[in-house]
Amino acid sequence: MPIEGVPGAGFTPEQMREALERISTPDELATAFGTFGFVDGVPRSGSVAAIYDALDVMRAAEAFLVGIPGASLVAVRAGLRSAGVTSPDIIGYTDPRANSGGYYLTPNTETTYGTTFLDLRAWGPTVIEAPPQSLCVIDDFWFRYVTDMGIPGPDRGEGGSYLFLPPGYDGDVPEGYFVSRPATFTNWVVLRTLGGVPTMKTTRIYPLSEAGSPRENTFVNIADVPQNSVHSNDLDFFREIDQLIQEEPPEALDPERAGIFAALGLLRGRPFAPDEHRARLLDAGARLGAAISRAIVFAPRDPAAFFWEGRSWKNAFVGGSSEFLRDGVRLLDARTQFHYFATVITPAMAHAQVGAGSAYAYTAEDGDGRTLDGAATYTLRIPADPPAKNFWSIDLYDTQTRSLLQLPDNPYPALSSLAGTLQQEHDGSFLLWFGPHAPAGRESNWVGTVPGKSWFPMFRLYGPLAPWFDGSWRLPELDRVTEPIA
């Protein structure tokens, strides 16, 4: 038999009045987008359009923040195409190394890069024969990790054959390959080899259908080709995202991000053609998103973004995960922080091991918390015994472009222990100088800066050692030793 229960007392009249206050909207609501009017909770006709305008700006800013990874690779591909890398069998490389001639997010000047894009829609299953003693990465077109090749990959640096299957492929999969199934048709290939350009040129990329008689690859030195590989910070950002949405399977992107883009008119199979009014709103949202991104990069509010309490040196990979996960939670600001000023996603970068991989630290301020000024002179003392198994370096970047700082007489704005020319102090430390003029007798330890332009350094350890991880070796702040010249 059913049992008749006794109801609870419910809320008191006072609690109900308080609840009504919390769930109601006043007749006039002041917001960052203006004051909206309501009639007992119903938007006034004169406020409806303004409310939707605010929604479009907010969604556009959010779309910018969550879309940076994809837009970044669209821009990289456009830059490479302008330099002649227009097919997967054409590999661009930088000989002798990357320089400051173009716009490219925080490359280092110590590495010879090789790069191209796979096109699994045009080629179908595609083979990459990775060079030996290399550090190579494949990322999909939404800038998610696919696989490592070379030393951090399954071939362990011996060289190997990797097979990439297009989305939805259900054909035969031959044996003898390391197989990946990327979520996108377009995939970015990044090649680095310990043997330099000669070893890089042993790379082979060809359709699986040609496995019996692979085509020759073409190698193009793009080091001195000016190109822009940095995504837009305005309305054109959404045109970059639209390329991705039109080219790639809808299931390649999670429904939440896809929904944000769709709300702005970015849908597969539909032209992206906002009217003039909405275009202005989207442009405003993109610029707001860029402003937020710059705050996250240069002034993060997550304490985990800093290496040491009380110092400004920041960690590019907050959480130590290439998927920006911590305890199963996506670190949205960490993802924005990394992708707004850097490229290449691989666990080998995100979670360095003692003696392997690389570690990174950057800052955009001096010891007094002031933004670095290209008209002033600064010093940075690298303490004795830098904990690097291989070598250490410091590169300078433009805060606007997040690309290598362009100097009138030096395409390599960097200092490195590899150079063999750095002067060492009596205590084993290295005193580095940064400013518009070289200090007398310290030219080998100096990198120029540009008056009227801010900059930021990135310190890299290749093969970081235990003192880096346990915090017993730390970078001091930059000291400002002169004021800007009026």
Coordinates of C-alpha atoms in Angstrom, one line a residue:
M1 CA 0.0 0.0 0.0
P2 CA 1.3 3.5 -0.8
I3 CA 2.4 5.5 2.2
E4 CA 1.1 9.1 2.5
G5 CA 4.1 11.3 3.3
V6 CA 4.1 14.5 5.3
P7 CA 5.3 17.7 3.4
G8 CA 8.1 19.8 4.6
A9 CA 7.5 23.3 5.9
G10 CA 9.0 24.9 2.7
F11 CA 10.4 28.5 2.7
T12 CA 9.3 31.1 5.1
P13 CA 7.6 34.3 3.7
E14 CA 10.9 36.1 4.1
Q15 CA 12.9 33.4 2.3
M16 CA 10.3 33.6 -0.6
R17 CA 10.8 37.4 -0.8
E18 CA 14.5 36.9 -0.9
A19 CA 14.2 34.2 -3.6
L20 CA 12.0 36.5 -5.7
E21 CA 14.7 39.2 -5.5
R22 CA 17.4 36.8 -6.7
I23 CA 15.4 35.3 -9.6
S24 CA 14.1 38.7 -10.9
T25 CA 15.6 41.3 -13.3
P26 CA 15.0 45.0 -12.5
D27 CA 13.3 47.3 -14.9
E28 CA 16.6 49.0 -15.6
L29 CA 19.8 46.9 -15.7
A30 CA 23.1 48.7 -16.1
T31 CA 25.7 46.7 -18.0
A32 CA 29.1 47.2 -19.7
F33 CA 27.1 47.4 -22.9
G34 CA 24.7 50.1 -21.7
T35 CA 21.4 50.1 -19.7
F36 CA 18.8 47.6 -20.8
G37 CA 15.1 48.2 -20.0
F38 CA 12.5 45.6 -19.0
V39 CA 8.8 45.5 -18.2
D40 CA 8.4 43.1 -15.3
G41 CA 11.2 40.9 -16.7
V42 CA 10.2 41.2 -20.4
P43 CA 12.8 43.1 -22.4
R44 CA 11.5 46.4 -23.8
S45 CA 11.4 46.6 -27.6
G46 CA 14.0 49.3 -27.6
S47 CA 16.5 47.1 -25.7
V48 CA 16.1 43.7 -27.5
A49 CA 18.5 44.7 -30.4
A50 CA 21.0 46.0 -27.9
I51 CA 20.9 42.9 -25.8
Y52 CA 21.5 40.7 -28.9
D53 CA 24.4 43.0 -29.9
A54 CA 25.9 42.4 -26.5
L55 CA 25.5 38.7 -27.0
D56 CA 27.2 38.8 -30.4
V57 CA 30.1 40.7 -29.0
M58 CA 30.5 38.3 -26.0
R59 CA 30.2 35.2 -28.2
A60 CA 32.7 36.7 -30.7
A61 CA 35.2 37.3 -27.9
E62 CA 34.6 33.7 -26.6
A63 CA 34.9 32.4 -30.1
F64 CA 38.3 34.2 -30.4
L65 CA 39.6 32.7 -27.2
V66 CA 38.5 29.1 -28.0
G67 CA 39.3 29.4 -31.7
I68 CA 42.9 30.6 -31.5
P69 CA 44.5 27.2 -32.0
G70 CA 42.7 26.5 -35.3
A71 CA 43.1 30.1 -36.7
S72 CA 46.8 29.9 -35.9
L73 CA 47.3 26.9 -38.1
V74 CA 45.2 28.4 -40.9
A75 CA 47.6 31.4 -40.8
V76 CA 50.6 29.1 -40.8
R77 CA 49.4 27.3 -43.8
A78 CA 48.7 30.6 -45.6
G79 CA 52.2 31.8 -44.8
L80 CA 53.8 28.5 -46.1
R81 CA 51.7 28.7 -49.3
S82 CA 53.0 32.2 -49.9
A83 CA 56.5 30.8 -49.6
G84 CA 55.9 28.0 -52.1
V85 CA 55.0 25.1 -49.8
T86 CA 51.8 24.3 -51.6
S87 CA 51.7 20.4 -51.5
P88 CA 52.6 17.7 -48.9
D89 CA 55.6 16.6 -51.0
I90 CA 57.1 20.1 -50.8
I91 CA 58.9 20.7 -47.6
G92 CA 60.0 24.1 -46.5
Y93 CA 63.1 24.4 -44.3
T94 CA 65.1 27.2 -42.7
D95 CA 68.8 27.1 -43.5
P96 CA 70.9 27.9 -41.6
R97 CA 68.1 28.5 -39.1
A98 CA 65.0 30.6 -38.5
N99 CA 65.4 34.4 -38.5
S100 CA 63.3 37.5 -37.9
G101 CA 62.4 38.2 -41.5
G102 CA 58.7 37.2 -41.1
Y103 CA 56.0 36.9 -38.6
Y104 CA 55.9 33.6 -36.9
L105 CA 55.0 32.8 -33.3
T106 CA 58.1 32.5 -31.1
P107 CA 60.4 30.4 -33.1
N108 CA 64.0 29.8 -31.8
T109 CA 67.0 30.9 -33.8
E110 CA 69.0 27.8 -32.8
T111 CA 67.0 25.3 -34.8
T112 CA 66.7 24.4 -38.5
Y113 CA 63.0 23.7 -39.1
G114 CA 61.3 21.7 -41.8
T115 CA 57.6 21.9 -42.3
T116 CA 54.7 21.1 -44.6
F117 CA 51.0 20.2 -44.4
L118 CA 49.4 16.9 -45.1
D119 CA 46.3 16.9 -47.3
L120 CA 44.5 13.6 -46.6
R121 CA 41.4 14.6 -48.5
A122 CA 43.5 15.0 -51.7
W123 CA 46.0 12.2 -51.1
G124 CA 44.1 9.7 -49.0
P125 CA 46.3 7.6 -46.8
T126 CA 49.7 9.2 -46.6
V127 CA 53.1 8.0 -45.6
I128 CA 55.9 9.9 -43.9
E129 CA 59.3 8.3 -43.7
A130 CA 60.8 10.1 -40.7
P131 CA 64.5 10.9 -40.7
P132 CA 66.7 9.3 -38.1
Q133 CA 67.8 11.2 -35.0
S134 CA 65.0 13.7 -35.3
L135 CA 62.3 15.4 -33.2
C136 CA 59.2 15.7 -35.4
V137 CA 55.6 16.4 -34.5
I138 CA 52.2 16.0 -36.3
D139 CA 49.4 18.3 -35.1
D140 CA 45.9 18.2 -36.6
F141 CA 44.2 21.3 -38.1
W142 CA 42.5 22.3 -34.9
F143 CA 46.1 22.2 -33.4
R144 CA 45.7 19.1 -31.4
Y145 CA 48.5 16.6 -30.9
V146 CA 48.5 13.6 -33.3
T147 CA 51.9 11.9 -32.9
D148 CA 55.6 12.4 -32.4
M149 CA 58.1 10.9 -34.8
G150 CA 61.8 10.4 -34.2
I151 CA 63.4 10.4 -30.8
P152 CA 60.2 11.1 -28.8
G153 CA 58.2 8.9 -31.1
P154 CA 57.7 5.1 -31.4
D155 CA 60.7 4.7 -33.8
R156 CA 62.9 6.1 -30.9
G157 CA 65.1 8.0 -33.3
E158 CA 66.0 5.2 -35.6
G159 CA 63.7 6.5 -38.4
G160 CA 60.4 4.8 -39.3
S161 CA 57.4 4.8 -41.6
Y162 CA 54.3 6.5 -40.4
L163 CA 50.9 6.1 -42.0
F164 CA 48.2 8.7 -41.6
L165 CA 44.6 7.7 -42.4
P166 CA 42.0 10.3 -43.3
P167 CA 38.8 10.8 -41.2
G168 CA 36.3 8.0 -42.0
Y169 CA 38.8 5.7 -43.7
D170 CA 37.6 2.1 -43.5
G171 CA 40.0 0.5 -46.1
D172 CA 42.8 -2.0 -45.5
V173 CA 45.6 -0.9 -43.2
P174 CA 48.9 -2.5 -44.3
E175 CA 51.5 -3.7 -41.7
G176 CA 54.9 -2.2 -41.2
Y177 CA 53.7 1.3 -40.3
F178 CA 53.1 3.4 -37.2
V179 CA 49.5 4.3 -37.8
S180 CA 47.6 7.4 -36.8
R181 CA 44.0 8.4 -37.5
P182 CA 43.8 12.2 -37.2
A183 CA 40.4 13.9 -36.8
T184 CA 41.1 16.3 -39.6
F185 CA 42.2 16.0 -43.3
T186 CA 44.8 18.8 -43.0
N187 CA 47.7 18.1 -40.6
W188 CA 50.8 20.2 -39.8
V189 CA 54.2 18.5 -40.1
V190 CA 57.1 19.9 -38.1
L191 CA 60.6 18.5 -38.6
R192 CA 63.7 19.0 -36.6
T193 CA 66.8 16.9 -37.1
L194 CA 70.0 16.6 -35.1
G195 CA 71.9 16.1 -38.3
G196 CA 70.7 19.4 -39.8
V197 CA 69.5 19.9 -43.4
P198 CA 71.2 16.9 -44.9
T199 CA 69.4 14.5 -42.5
M200 CA 66.1 16.5 -43.0
K201 CA 66.3 15.9 -46.7
T202 CA 66.1 12.2 -46.1
T203 CA 62.4 12.7 -45.2
R204 CA 60.0 11.2 -47.6
I205 CA 56.2 12.1 -47.9
Y206 CA 54.0 10.3 -50.4
P207 CA 50.6 8.8 -50.9
L208 CA 50.3 5.2 -49.7
S209 CA 49.2 4.3 -53.2
E210 CA 52.8 5.1 -54.3
A211 CA 54.5 2.9 -51.7
G212 CA 56.0 0.7 -54.3
S213 CA 57.7 3.6 -56.1
P214 CA 57.5 6.8 -54.0
R215 CA 57.8 10.2 -55.6
E216 CA 60.8 12.5 -54.9
N217 CA 60.2 15.3 -52.5
T218 CA 61.0 18.9 -53.2
F219 CA 62.8 20.9 -50.5
V220 CA 62.6 24.7 -50.5
N221 CA 64.7 27.0 -48.3
I222 CA 62.2 29.5 -46.9
A223 CA 64.5 31.1 -44.3
D224 CA 64.7 34.4 -46.1
V225 CA 61.1 34.5 -47.5
P226 CA 59.1 37.2 -45.7
Q227 CA 55.8 35.6 -44.7
N228 CA 53.0 36.1 -42.2
S229 CA 52.0 33.0 -40.2
V230 CA 50.2 34.8 -37.4
H231 CA 46.4 34.8 -37.2
S232 CA 44.3 38.0 -37.4
N233 CA 43.1 39.9 -34.4
D234 CA 40.1 41.5 -36.1
L235 CA 37.1 40.4 -38.2
D236 CA 39.4 38.4 -40.5
F237 CA 39.9 36.0 -37.6
F238 CA 36.4 34.6 -38.3
R239 CA 37.2 34.2 -42.0
E240 CA 40.2 32.1 -40.9
I241 CA 38.0 29.9 -38.7
D242 CA 35.5 29.6 -41.6
Q243 CA 38.1 28.0 -43.7
L244 CA 38.5 25.3 -41.1
I245 CA 34.8 24.8 -40.7
Q246 CA 34.2 24.4 -44.4
E247 CA 37.2 22.0 -45.0
E248 CA 37.0 19.7 -42.0
P249 CA 34.4 17.2 -40.8
P250 CA 31.9 18.7 -38.3
E251 CA 32.8 15.9 -35.8
A252 CA 36.4 17.0 -35.8
L253 CA 35.4 19.7 -33.4
D254 CA 33.6 19.3 -30.0
P255 CA 29.9 20.4 -30.1
E256 CA 30.4 23.2 -27.5
R257 CA 33.0 25.1 -29.6
A258 CA 31.1 24.3 -32.8
G259 CA 28.0 25.8 -31.2
I260 CA 29.8 29.0 -30.4
F261 CA 31.0 29.4 -34.0
A262 CA 27.5 28.4 -35.4
A263 CA 25.9 31.2 -33.3
L264 CA 28.0 33.7 -35.2
G265 CA 27.1 32.3 -38.6
L266 CA 30.1 30.0 -39.0
L267 CA 28.5 26.8 -40.3
R268 CA 29.7 24.1 -42.7
G269 CA 28.1 24.4 -46.1
R270 CA 26.9 28.0 -45.5
P271 CA 28.8 31.2 -46.7
F272 CA 30.1 33.4 -43.9
A273 CA 28.7 36.7 -44.9
P274 CA 27.7 39.0 -41.9
D275 CA 26.0 42.2 -42.7
E276 CA 27.8 45.5 -42.0
H277 CA 26.2 45.8 -38.5
R278 CA 27.1 42.3 -37.4
A279 CA 30.5 42.5 -38.9
R280 CA 31.3 45.5 -36.7
L281 CA 30.1 43.5 -33.7
L282 CA 32.3 40.5 -34.6
D283 CA 35.2 42.8 -35.2
A284 CA 34.7 44.3 -31.8
G285 CA 34.5 40.9 -30.2
A286 CA 37.7 39.7 -31.9
R287 CA 39.6 42.8 -30.7
L288 CA 38.2 42.2 -27.2
G289 CA 39.3 38.6 -27.4
A290 CA 42.8 39.7 -28.5
A291 CA 43.0 42.1 -25.6
I292 CA 42.0 39.4 -23.1
S293 CA 44.6 37.0 -24.7
R294 CA 47.3 39.6 -24.2
A295 CA 46.4 39.9 -20.6
I296 CA 46.5 36.2 -20.2
V297 CA 49.9 35.9 -21.9
F298 CA 51.7 38.9 -20.3
A299 CA 49.9 39.2 -17.0
P300 CA 48.3 35.8 -16.1
R301 CA 46.3 35.6 -13.0
D302 CA 46.8 31.9 -12.4
P303 CA 49.6 31.5 -9.8
A304 CA 50.6 28.3 -11.6
A305 CA 51.6 30.4 -14.6
F306 CA 54.7 31.6 -12.7
F307 CA 57.7 29.5 -12.0
W308 CA 58.7 31.1 -8.7
E309 CA 56.7 33.1 -6.2
G310 CA 57.7 36.8 -6.3
R311 CA 59.3 36.6 -9.7
S312 CA 57.9 37.4 -13.1
W313 CA 59.2 34.5 -15.2
K314 CA 56.3 32.6 -16.6
N315 CA 55.6 29.0 -17.7
A316 CA 54.2 28.6 -21.3
F317 CA 52.7 25.2 -20.5
V318 CA 50.6 25.6 -17.3
G319 CA 49.6 22.3 -15.9
G320 CA 52.2 20.3 -17.8
S321 CA 49.7 18.9 -20.2
S322 CA 49.6 19.2 -24.0
E323 CA 45.8 19.0 -23.7
F324 CA 45.8 21.7 -21.0
L325 CA 44.1 19.4 -18.6
R326 CA 44.5 19.4 -14.8
D327 CA 42.6 16.9 -12.7
G328 CA 40.3 16.3 -15.7
V329 CA 39.5 20.0 -16.1
R330 CA 40.4 22.0 -19.2
L331 CA 42.5 25.0 -18.3
L332 CA 41.0 27.5 -20.8
D333 CA 43.3 30.4 -20.0
A334 CA 46.3 28.1 -20.2
R335 CA 45.3 27.0 -23.7
T336 CA 44.8 30.6 -24.8
Q337 CA 48.1 31.6 -23.2
F338 CA 50.1 29.0 -25.1
H339 CA 48.4 29.3 -28.5
Y340 CA 48.3 33.1 -28.6
F341 CA 52.1 33.3 -28.6
A342 CA 53.5 29.9 -29.4
T343 CA 53.1 26.9 -31.8
V344 CA 53.7 23.1 -31.9
I345 CA 51.8 20.9 -29.5
T346 CA 53.4 17.7 -28.1
P347 CA 53.7 16.1 -24.7
A348 CA 57.5 16.2 -25.2
M349 CA 57.3 20.0 -24.9
A350 CA 54.6 20.2 -22.3
H351 CA 56.1 17.8 -19.8
A352 CA 59.9 17.9 -20.1
Q353 CA 61.9 15.2 -18.3
V354 CA 65.3 15.5 -16.5
G355 CA 67.9 15.5 -19.3
A356 CA 65.4 15.3 -22.1
G357 CA 63.2 17.7 -24.0
S358 CA 63.3 21.4 -23.3
A359 CA 62.1 23.9 -20.8
Y360 CA 60.9 27.4 -21.4
A361 CA 60.5 30.6 -19.3
Y362 CA 59.5 34.1 -20.5
T363 CA 58.7 37.5 -19.0
A364 CA 57.8 40.9 -20.4
E365 CA 58.8 43.1 -17.4
D366 CA 61.8 44.1 -15.3
G367 CA 62.4 43.6 -11.6
D368 CA 60.2 46.6 -10.8
G369 CA 57.3 45.3 -12.7
R370 CA 57.6 47.7 -15.6
T371 CA 57.1 46.6 -19.2
L372 CA 60.4 46.2 -21.1
D373 CA 61.2 49.2 -23.1
G374 CA 63.3 49.0 -26.3
A375 CA 64.8 52.4 -25.6
A376 CA 66.2 51.4 -22.2
T377 CA 69.1 49.1 -21.3
Y378 CA 68.8 46.0 -19.2
T379 CA 71.0 43.3 -17.8
L380 CA 70.1 39.7 -16.9
R381 CA 72.5 37.6 -14.9
I382 CA 72.3 33.9 -15.8
P383 CA 73.5 32.2 -12.6
A384 CA 76.5 29.8 -12.7
D385 CA 76.0 26.2 -13.9
P386 CA 72.8 26.7 -16.0
P387 CA 71.0 23.3 -15.7
A388 CA 71.1 22.3 -19.4
K389 CA 72.4 19.0 -20.6
N390 CA 72.8 20.2 -24.1
F391 CA 72.7 24.1 -24.2
W392 CA 70.7 27.1 -23.2
S393 CA 69.6 30.2 -25.2
I394 CA 67.6 33.4 -24.9
D395 CA 65.6 34.8 -27.8
L396 CA 64.0 38.2 -28.0
Y397 CA 60.5 38.7 -29.4
D398 CA 58.2 41.6 -30.4
T399 CA 55.3 41.9 -27.9
Q400 CA 52.9 42.9 -30.7
T401 CA 53.6 40.1 -33.2
R402 CA 55.0 37.6 -30.7
S403 CA 57.6 37.0 -33.5
L404 CA 61.3 37.4 -33.4
L405 CA 62.3 41.0 -32.7
Q406 CA 63.3 42.7 -36.0
L407 CA 66.6 44.5 -35.7
P408 CA 68.2 46.6 -38.5
D409 CA 71.5 44.7 -38.5
N410 CA 70.8 41.3 -36.8
P411 CA 68.3 38.7 -38.1
Y412 CA 69.1 36.5 -35.1
P413 CA 68.1 38.4 -31.9
A414 CA 69.4 35.8 -29.5
L415 CA 72.3 34.6 -27.3
S416 CA 73.2 31.0 -26.9
S417 CA 75.7 28.9 -25.0
L418 CA 76.3 27.1 -28.3
A419 CA 77.9 30.1 -29.8
G420 CA 81.1 29.8 -27.7
T421 CA 81.5 33.5 -27.6
L422 CA 79.8 34.5 -24.4
Q423 CA 81.9 36.1 -21.7
Q424 CA 81.7 34.4 -18.3
E425 CA 82.1 36.2 -15.0
H426 CA 84.5 35.1 -12.3
D427 CA 81.7 33.4 -10.4
G428 CA 80.7 31.3 -13.4
S429 CA 77.6 33.4 -14.2
F430 CA 76.9 35.2 -17.5
L431 CA 75.9 38.8 -17.5
L432 CA 73.7 39.5 -20.6
W433 CA 72.9 43.0 -21.9
F434 CA 69.8 44.2 -23.8
G435 CA 69.4 47.7 -25.2
P436 CA 69.6 49.9 -28.3
H437 CA 73.4 50.3 -27.9
A438 CA 76.1 47.7 -27.2
P439 CA 78.0 48.3 -23.9
A440 CA 81.7 48.7 -24.5
G441 CA 83.6 45.5 -24.1
R442 CA 80.4 43.5 -23.7
E443 CA 79.3 43.2 -27.4
S444 CA 79.4 39.4 -27.3
N445 CA 76.9 39.3 -24.5
W446 CA 74.5 41.9 -26.0
V447 CA 71.4 41.8 -28.1
G448 CA 70.0 45.0 -29.5
T449 CA 66.5 46.3 -28.9
V450 CA 64.4 48.9 -30.8
P451 CA 63.4 52.3 -29.3
G452 CA 59.7 52.8 -29.3
K453 CA 59.0 49.0 -29.3
S454 CA 58.5 46.7 -26.4
W455 CA 60.0 43.2 -26.3
F456 CA 60.1 40.0 -24.3
P457 CA 62.8 37.4 -23.8
M458 CA 62.3 33.6 -23.8
F459 CA 64.8 31.5 -22.0
R460 CA 65.2 27.9 -23.2
L461 CA 67.0 25.0 -21.6
Y462 CA 67.7 22.0 -23.9
G463 CA 67.9 18.9 -21.8
P464 CA 66.9 20.6 -18.5
L465 CA 68.6 19.1 -15.5
A466 CA 67.4 18.4 -11.9
P467 CA 68.1 21.9 -10.5
W468 CA 65.6 23.4 -12.9
F469 CA 62.9 21.1 -11.7
D470 CA 63.6 21.2 -8.0
G471 CA 63.9 25.0 -8.1
S472 CA 67.4 25.2 -6.7
W473 CA 68.5 27.1 -9.8
R474 CA 66.4 30.1 -10.6
L475 CA 66.5 33.0 -13.0
P476 CA 66.7 36.5 -11.5
E477 CA 64.7 39.4 -12.8
L478 CA 66.0 41.8 -15.5
D479 CA 67.6 44.9 -14.1
R480 CA 66.9 48.2 -15.8
V481 CA 70.3 50.0 -15.8
T482 CA 69.4 53.1 -17.9
E483 CA 66.3 55.1 -18.7
P484 CA 65.0 55.6 -22.2
I485 CA 66.8 58.3 -24.2
A486 CA 64.4 61.2 -24.7

